[in-house]
Amino acid sequence: MLEHILVRVRALEQRVAELESKLNMPVSASGGGGALPAPAAPPELPELPELPELPELPEPPELPEPPEPQSTAPAPSERAKLADAAASRSAPWPVIGPASPAASPPQQPPPLPRTREQQPVHKRSDLEQLVGLKVLGRVGAAALLLAAVYFGQLGWQALGPVGRTTLVYVAGLGLIAAGWLLRPRVAQYYTAVLWGGGTSLTYAAGALASLYFELVSGIPAMLLLLGSAAVGQILARTLRLEAFATVALAGAYAAPVLVGSPSPTPTAFFVLLLTLHGWAAWTERSWSWTTARVLAVLATTVLACGWYSFNGRVSTASLVMHVEVLALGLAAPELFAAFVHARVGAQRWLLAALGLSAAHCVLLIDTWQHAEWTAFGLVAGGSWLTAAAMLAPRSNSLAFPLARLGSVLVAFGALAVWYRVDWLAGNVAGQSWLRIASLGAVASALLALRRWILVGELGACLAGALAVAVVLEQGAPSASSRVQVIGACVVPGLLLWFARPSAAAVVGLLLGCVATWFGLCRQLQFGGTDSHWLPIAFAATGAVATFGAVQAGRRHERALLGAAVAVLGLLALTWVALAIAAPALGPAAPLHPFWNVRWASVVGLLSCLLAGLYTTPREEVVARTVLGAATLAVCYVGGLMELLDVIADWPAGWSDVATSLYSLAFASALLVAGFKRQRVELRWTGLIGFLVVVAKVGVHDLSTLETPLRVLATGVLGLFMLGGAYAYARRRGSGSAA
């Protein structure tokens, strides 16, 4: 305590000395203490009388509040005396102000550098532990196994099969017992080495007894090997070593391979494989032993494929049943985890889905090649859809792939189920009707069950495509195939009405158009024996496209609207190309004294185009432009073709004048409609028509026609042109914008 007080007093003296040196004031010599600094007094103030010496007090009095600054200040000598008196008191005063470095507590000296013997030796000790414990221990266990083999060779004649087997078992059990006794006093790895060697010896004893000594065979030999593997699993669980458990599980999977399966069917063998896989899945869930689960999946798959490779398939039903159970058993942990709301990683469900898909693809190929059970797709797909419906409320990540693959299998199964039926042999039409009906039923069921299976459009699209393929595979259209088009269009209609994704609705539209066009007529000319079906094909295909446009407007789907408009535009372009090529291919086939095939087709197509145009929303400018242009082109070409048929027998030159007059009339009608409806696109189309007629009259008609016909052509052209100019002049004069 005294030392601490002296340190603080010295610090105070040093601080006072520094302040006095800065103010150029003398240091008081009394008591070894310094004088307190004070500001210089004004020269005009009188000196104060000297104050008497203050007596020493046993305890320091409380410091009074500092007085208000006054105009007078004591002399420096008086302040020095007060400072000496305060420094000579017994009780120390608290230090006011920033603490000096000398007043801080003493710091610990820096640690001395370690010597070579004191440096950490973690790496060296780890390497030494690895070599001394793991390497030497494992080499020692291997040496014991080798010694046992040599001992068996030496005692081959003396001990006999039973003695040799018993001795190996005793050696293995001795190592296990030694590890159990030494476990509290040795490292864990040493115990693992002893137990691993003992388990290997017992496993080797069972293999020797079965394979070489032929003491046991069949089920008893397999039980001996499985018992050794079970002992290894128990010991691995005691030590919590995943590698030990994985090796023991590999021995369990190798047991039936070494012993063999006497059963002609793989039932018992697959039950054993699934049991081992279930144990591996339980260890993964309980102790996170992922390596054991991976080994179980691979070993089960390889051994199952190996069984069928060596033994062959028993029957189609047996193959399907065993492979289905095996595939579902391998995916059961993920399915159960999804069912109880446990987290299933994306990679896990993807691998499970791929595994199930691979198994079903193998079954599908095998059953299709042997043609023994064509209903496999319906059965397998139905089971997958049922599993998807169960998992949908709990795990969409598993339900989605199962539902999609199940819907695909069901669609294929609905088609394949009627291909190998004996009582339908030779009845192609009956087979086609049954296939189309089954495909339509499957598509309807998939769309109706979307609430539970979450997805159904993929299978419905596939079913629609297969139904269209059934219609088209029959070759040239016939009476029965044309009636089947109605059934084939059921699925596309359902997709257009009920499908939620826009892509599925577009697929339904395209399938419906393909079925109606190619299913009704495949003759691309207006003349011929089968040409009367061409207008029906135009009208039916246009009706499907118009229905798609209506659905697109109702559902506000631009992709579906674009597809419908593209189909209608393609139909219009096809009709124009066929109409222009009609004179070279022959006249149009008549339907009535005043009608023919071409005129009937243009009426049906124009009806569809106008319906699509008026059902398309006004904000869809591109779609309305395409439909309007197609409508005008079909109207112009349709009227022109009928005019050419009428004037085919007129004298030369009159046909040119007639076509020019028809073109002028059509352009004038467009101009009038544009003014009437205030549509600038119609007016521009009419103006372009006038310019085309002017070019035709000036280049072609005036050079080939006779003078009377030239007068007629130019006179009518002038009248029409003046009429158009009068319309624009009246529009300008009425105050409208030009």
PDB file of N, CA, C and O in Angstrom, residues 666-700:
ATOM      1  N   PHE A 666     -63.493  -4.749-106.618  1.00  0.00           N
ATOM      2  CA  PHE A 666     -63.054  -5.213-105.291  1.00  0.00           C
ATOM      3  C   PHE A 666     -62.304  -4.105-104.553  1.00  0.00           C
ATOM      4  O   PHE A 666     -62.528  -3.884-103.357  1.00  0.00           O
ATOM      5  N   ALA A 667     -61.425  -3.360-105.269  1.00  0.00           N
ATOM      6  CA  ALA A 667     -60.691  -2.267-104.628  1.00  0.00           C
ATOM      7  C   ALA A 667     -61.640  -1.147-104.221  1.00  0.00           C
ATOM      8  O   ALA A 667     -61.487  -0.539-103.140  1.00  0.00           O
ATOM      9  N   SER A 668     -62.670  -0.863-105.057  1.00  0.00           N
ATOM     10  CA  SER A 668     -63.640   0.169-104.700  1.00  0.00           C
ATOM     11  C   SER A 668     -64.450  -0.246-103.473  1.00  0.00           C
ATOM     12  O   SER A 668     -64.752   0.580-102.597  1.00  0.00           O
ATOM     13  N   ALA A 669     -64.797  -1.528-103.393  1.00  0.00           N
ATOM     14  CA  ALA A 669     -65.529  -2.011-102.218  1.00  0.00           C
ATOM     15  C   ALA A 669     -64.691  -1.860-100.952  1.00  0.00           C
ATOM     16  O   ALA A 669     -65.200  -1.482 -99.887  1.00  0.00           O
ATOM     17  N   LEU A 670     -63.410  -2.147-101.047  1.00  0.00           N
ATOM     18  CA  LEU A 670     -62.536  -1.957 -99.886  1.00  0.00           C
ATOM     19  C   LEU A 670     -62.454  -0.492 -99.496  1.00  0.00           C
ATOM     20  O   LEU A 670     -62.444  -0.143 -98.304  1.00  0.00           O
ATOM     21  N   LEU A 671     -62.392   0.386-100.492  1.00  0.00           N
ATOM     22  CA  LEU A 671     -62.304   1.808-100.196  1.00  0.00           C
ATOM     23  C   LEU A 671     -63.589   2.299 -99.521  1.00  0.00           C
ATOM     24  O   LEU A 671     -63.547   3.057 -98.538  1.00  0.00           O
ATOM     25  N   VAL A 672     -64.732   1.863-100.033  1.00  0.00           N
ATOM     26  CA  VAL A 672     -66.009   2.249 -99.423  1.00  0.00           C
ATOM     27  C   VAL A 672     -66.120   1.712 -98.000  1.00  0.00           C
ATOM     28  O   VAL A 672     -66.563   2.409 -97.072  1.00  0.00           O
ATOM     29  N   ALA A 673     -65.726   0.461 -97.803  1.00  0.00           N
ATOM     30  CA  ALA A 673     -65.769  -0.112 -96.456  1.00  0.00           C
ATOM     31  C   ALA A 673     -64.823   0.620 -95.509  1.00  0.00           C
ATOM     32  O   ALA A 673     -65.140   0.826 -94.329  1.00  0.00           O
ATOM     33  N   GLY A 674     -63.669   1.042 -96.023  1.00  0.00           N
ATOM     34  CA  GLY A 674     -62.740   1.786 -95.181  1.00  0.00           C
ATOM     35  C   GLY A 674     -63.296   3.125 -94.752  1.00  0.00           C
ATOM     36  O   GLY A 674     -63.120   3.548 -93.602  1.00  0.00           O
ATOM     37  N   PHE A 675     -63.990   3.836 -95.705  1.00  0.00           N
ATOM     38  CA  PHE A 675     -64.612   5.104 -95.327  1.00  0.00           C
ATOM     39  C   PHE A 675     -65.809   4.883 -94.406  1.00  0.00           C
ATOM     40  O   PHE A 675     -66.049   5.661 -93.484  1.00  0.00           O
ATOM     41  N   LYS A 676     -66.553   3.839 -94.678  1.00  0.00           N
ATOM     42  CA  LYS A 676     -67.754   3.581 -93.880  1.00  0.00           C
ATOM     43  C   LYS A 676     -67.409   3.220 -92.444  1.00  0.00           C
ATOM     44  O   LYS A 676     -68.040   3.715 -91.495  1.00  0.00           O
ATOM     45  N   ARG A 677     -66.433   2.354 -92.257  1.00  0.00           N
ATOM     46  CA  ARG A 677     -66.051   1.877 -90.921  1.00  0.00           C
ATOM     47  C   ARG A 677     -64.872   2.640 -90.342  1.00  0.00           C
ATOM     48  O   ARG A 677     -64.417   2.322 -89.244  1.00  0.00           O
ATOM     49  N   GLN A 678     -64.370   3.629 -91.107  1.00  0.00           N
ATOM     50  CA  GLN A 678     -63.240   4.438 -90.649  1.00  0.00           C
ATOM     51  C   GLN A 678     -62.038   3.557 -90.275  1.00  0.00           C
ATOM     52  O   GLN A 678     -61.441   3.677 -89.208  1.00  0.00           O
ATOM     53  N   ARG A 679     -61.687   2.649 -91.197  1.00  0.00           N
ATOM     54  CA  ARG A 679     -60.552   1.744 -91.002  1.00  0.00           C
ATOM     55  C   ARG A 679     -59.502   2.076 -92.038  1.00  0.00           C
ATOM     56  O   ARG A 679     -59.707   1.919 -93.247  1.00  0.00           O
ATOM     57  N   VAL A 680     -58.361   2.569 -91.590  1.00  0.00           N
ATOM     58  CA  VAL A 680     -57.318   3.008 -92.494  1.00  0.00           C
ATOM     59  C   VAL A 680     -56.690   1.840 -93.243  1.00  0.00           C
ATOM     60  O   VAL A 680     -56.264   1.981 -94.398  1.00  0.00           O
ATOM     61  N   GLU A 681     -56.665   0.644 -92.623  1.00  0.00           N
ATOM     62  CA  GLU A 681     -56.042  -0.488 -93.304  1.00  0.00           C
ATOM     63  C   GLU A 681     -56.857  -0.926 -94.516  1.00  0.00           C
ATOM     64  O   GLU A 681     -56.295  -1.342 -95.541  1.00  0.00           O
ATOM     65  N   LEU A 682     -58.194  -0.813 -94.431  1.00  0.00           N
ATOM     66  CA  LEU A 682     -59.017  -1.146 -95.598  1.00  0.00           C
ATOM     67  C   LEU A 682     -58.822  -0.127 -96.717  1.00  0.00           C
ATOM     68  O   LEU A 682     -58.767  -0.498 -97.906  1.00  0.00           O
ATOM     69  N   ARG A 683     -58.747   1.143 -96.359  1.00  0.00           N
ATOM     70  CA  ARG A 683     -58.541   2.162 -97.389  1.00  0.00           C
ATOM     71  C   ARG A 683     -57.195   1.980 -98.087  1.00  0.00           C
ATOM     72  O   ARG A 683     -57.086   2.102 -99.310  1.00  0.00           O
ATOM     73  N   TRP A 684     -56.162   1.687 -97.336  1.00  0.00           N
ATOM     74  CA  TRP A 684     -54.847   1.476 -97.946  1.00  0.00           C
ATOM     75  C   TRP A 684     -54.842   0.237 -98.845  1.00  0.00           C
ATOM     76  O   TRP A 684     -54.212   0.230 -99.910  1.00  0.00           O
ATOM     77  N   THR A 685     -55.539  -0.786 -98.419  1.00  0.00           N
ATOM     78  CA  THR A 685     -55.615  -1.979 -99.274  1.00  0.00           C
ATOM     79  C   THR A 685     -56.334  -1.668-100.581  1.00  0.00           C
ATOM     80  O   THR A 685     -55.943  -2.133-101.671  1.00  0.00           O
ATOM     81  N   GLY A 686     -57.421  -0.858-100.505  1.00  0.00           N
ATOM     82  CA  GLY A 686     -58.108  -0.453-101.735  1.00  0.00           C
ATOM     83  C   GLY A 686     -57.237   0.383-102.639  1.00  0.00           C
ATOM     84  O   GLY A 686     -57.239   0.205-103.874  1.00  0.00           O
ATOM     85  N   LEU A 687     -56.486   1.307-102.061  1.00  0.00           N
ATOM     86  CA  LEU A 687     -55.583   2.129-102.873  1.00  0.00           C
ATOM     87  C   LEU A 687     -54.525   1.279-103.556  1.00  0.00           C
ATOM     88  O   LEU A 687     -54.197   1.485-104.741  1.00  0.00           O
ATOM     89  N   ILE A 688     -53.975   0.314-102.828  1.00  0.00           N
ATOM     90  CA  ILE A 688     -52.970  -0.574-103.444  1.00  0.00           C
ATOM     91  C   ILE A 688     -53.608  -1.382-104.572  1.00  0.00           C
ATOM     92  O   ILE A 688     -52.997  -1.618-105.635  1.00  0.00           O
ATOM     93  N   GLY A 689     -54.884  -1.796-104.394  1.00  0.00           N
ATOM     94  CA  GLY A 689     -55.575  -2.515-105.467  1.00  0.00           C
ATOM     95  C   GLY A 689     -55.742  -1.654-106.707  1.00  0.00           C
ATOM     96  O   GLY A 689     -55.563  -2.142-107.844  1.00  0.00           O
ATOM     97  N   PHE A 690     -56.094  -0.356-106.516  1.00  0.00           N
ATOM     98  CA  PHE A 690     -56.195   0.550-107.664  1.00  0.00           C
ATOM     99  C   PHE A 690     -54.867   0.662-108.405  1.00  0.00           C
ATOM    100  O   PHE A 690     -54.822   0.636-109.648  1.00  0.00           O
ATOM    101  N   LEU A 691     -53.782   0.792-107.668  1.00  0.00           N
ATOM    102  CA  LEU A 691     -52.478   0.933-108.308  1.00  0.00           C
ATOM    103  C   LEU A 691     -52.095  -0.327-109.074  1.00  0.00           C
ATOM    104  O   LEU A 691     -51.496  -0.258-110.157  1.00  0.00           O
ATOM    105  N   VAL A 692     -52.437  -1.488-108.547  1.00  0.00           N
ATOM    106  CA  VAL A 692     -52.133  -2.740-109.254  1.00  0.00           C
ATOM    107  C   VAL A 692     -52.922  -2.818-110.558  1.00  0.00           C
ATOM    108  O   VAL A 692     -52.396  -3.235-111.618  1.00  0.00           O
ATOM    109  N   VAL A 693     -54.208  -2.419-110.521  1.00  0.00           N
ATOM    110  CA  VAL A 693     -55.017  -2.450-111.743  1.00  0.00           C
ATOM    111  C   VAL A 693     -54.480  -1.453-112.765  1.00  0.00           C
ATOM    112  O   VAL A 693     -54.448  -1.729-113.979  1.00  0.00           O
ATOM    113  N   VAL A 694     -54.076  -0.281-112.296  1.00  0.00           N
ATOM    114  CA  VAL A 694     -53.486   0.702-113.213  1.00  0.00           C
ATOM    115  C   VAL A 694     -52.259   0.115-113.896  1.00  0.00           C
ATOM    116  O   VAL A 694     -52.057   0.258-115.118  1.00  0.00           O
ATOM    117  N   ALA A 695     -51.397  -0.556-113.107  1.00  0.00           N
ATOM    118  CA  ALA A 695     -50.206  -1.168-113.694  1.00  0.00           C
ATOM    119  C   ALA A 695     -50.587  -2.259-114.686  1.00  0.00           C
ATOM    120  O   ALA A 695     -49.976  -2.389-115.772  1.00  0.00           O
ATOM    121  N   LYS A 696     -51.619  -3.062-114.382  1.00  0.00           N
ATOM    122  CA  LYS A 696     -52.036  -4.138-115.303  1.00  0.00           C
ATOM    123  C   LYS A 696     -52.594  -3.555-116.611  1.00  0.00           C
ATOM    124  O   LYS A 696     -52.261  -4.019-117.717  1.00  0.00           O
ATOM    125  N   VAL A 697     -53.448  -2.550-116.492  1.00  0.00           N
ATOM    126  CA  VAL A 697     -54.034  -1.953-117.697  1.00  0.00           C
ATOM    127  C   VAL A 697     -52.957  -1.277-118.542  1.00  0.00           C
ATOM    128  O   VAL A 697     -52.933  -1.402-119.782  1.00  0.00           O
ATOM    129  N   GLY A 698     -52.050  -0.556-117.884  1.00  0.00           N
ATOM    130  CA  GLY A 698     -51.038   0.161-118.635  1.00  0.00           C
ATOM    131  C   GLY A 698     -50.001  -0.734-119.263  1.00  0.00           C
ATOM    132  O   GLY A 698     -49.490  -0.451-120.358  1.00  0.00           O
ATOM    133  N   VAL A 699     -49.660  -1.825-118.657  1.00  0.00           N
ATOM    134  CA  VAL A 699     -48.592  -2.688-119.164  1.00  0.00           C
ATOM    135  C   VAL A 699     -49.148  -3.803-120.033  1.00  0.00           C
ATOM    136  O   VAL A 699     -48.615  -4.102-121.118  1.00  0.00           O
ATOM    137  N   HIS A 700     -50.249  -4.433-119.619  1.00  0.00           N
ATOM    138  CA  HIS A 700     -50.732  -5.621-120.316  1.00  0.00           C
ATOM    139  C   HIS A 700     -51.910  -5.323-121.242  1.00  0.00           C
ATOM    140  O   HIS A 700     -51.880  -5.657-122.450  1.00  0.00           O
TER     141      HIS A 700
END
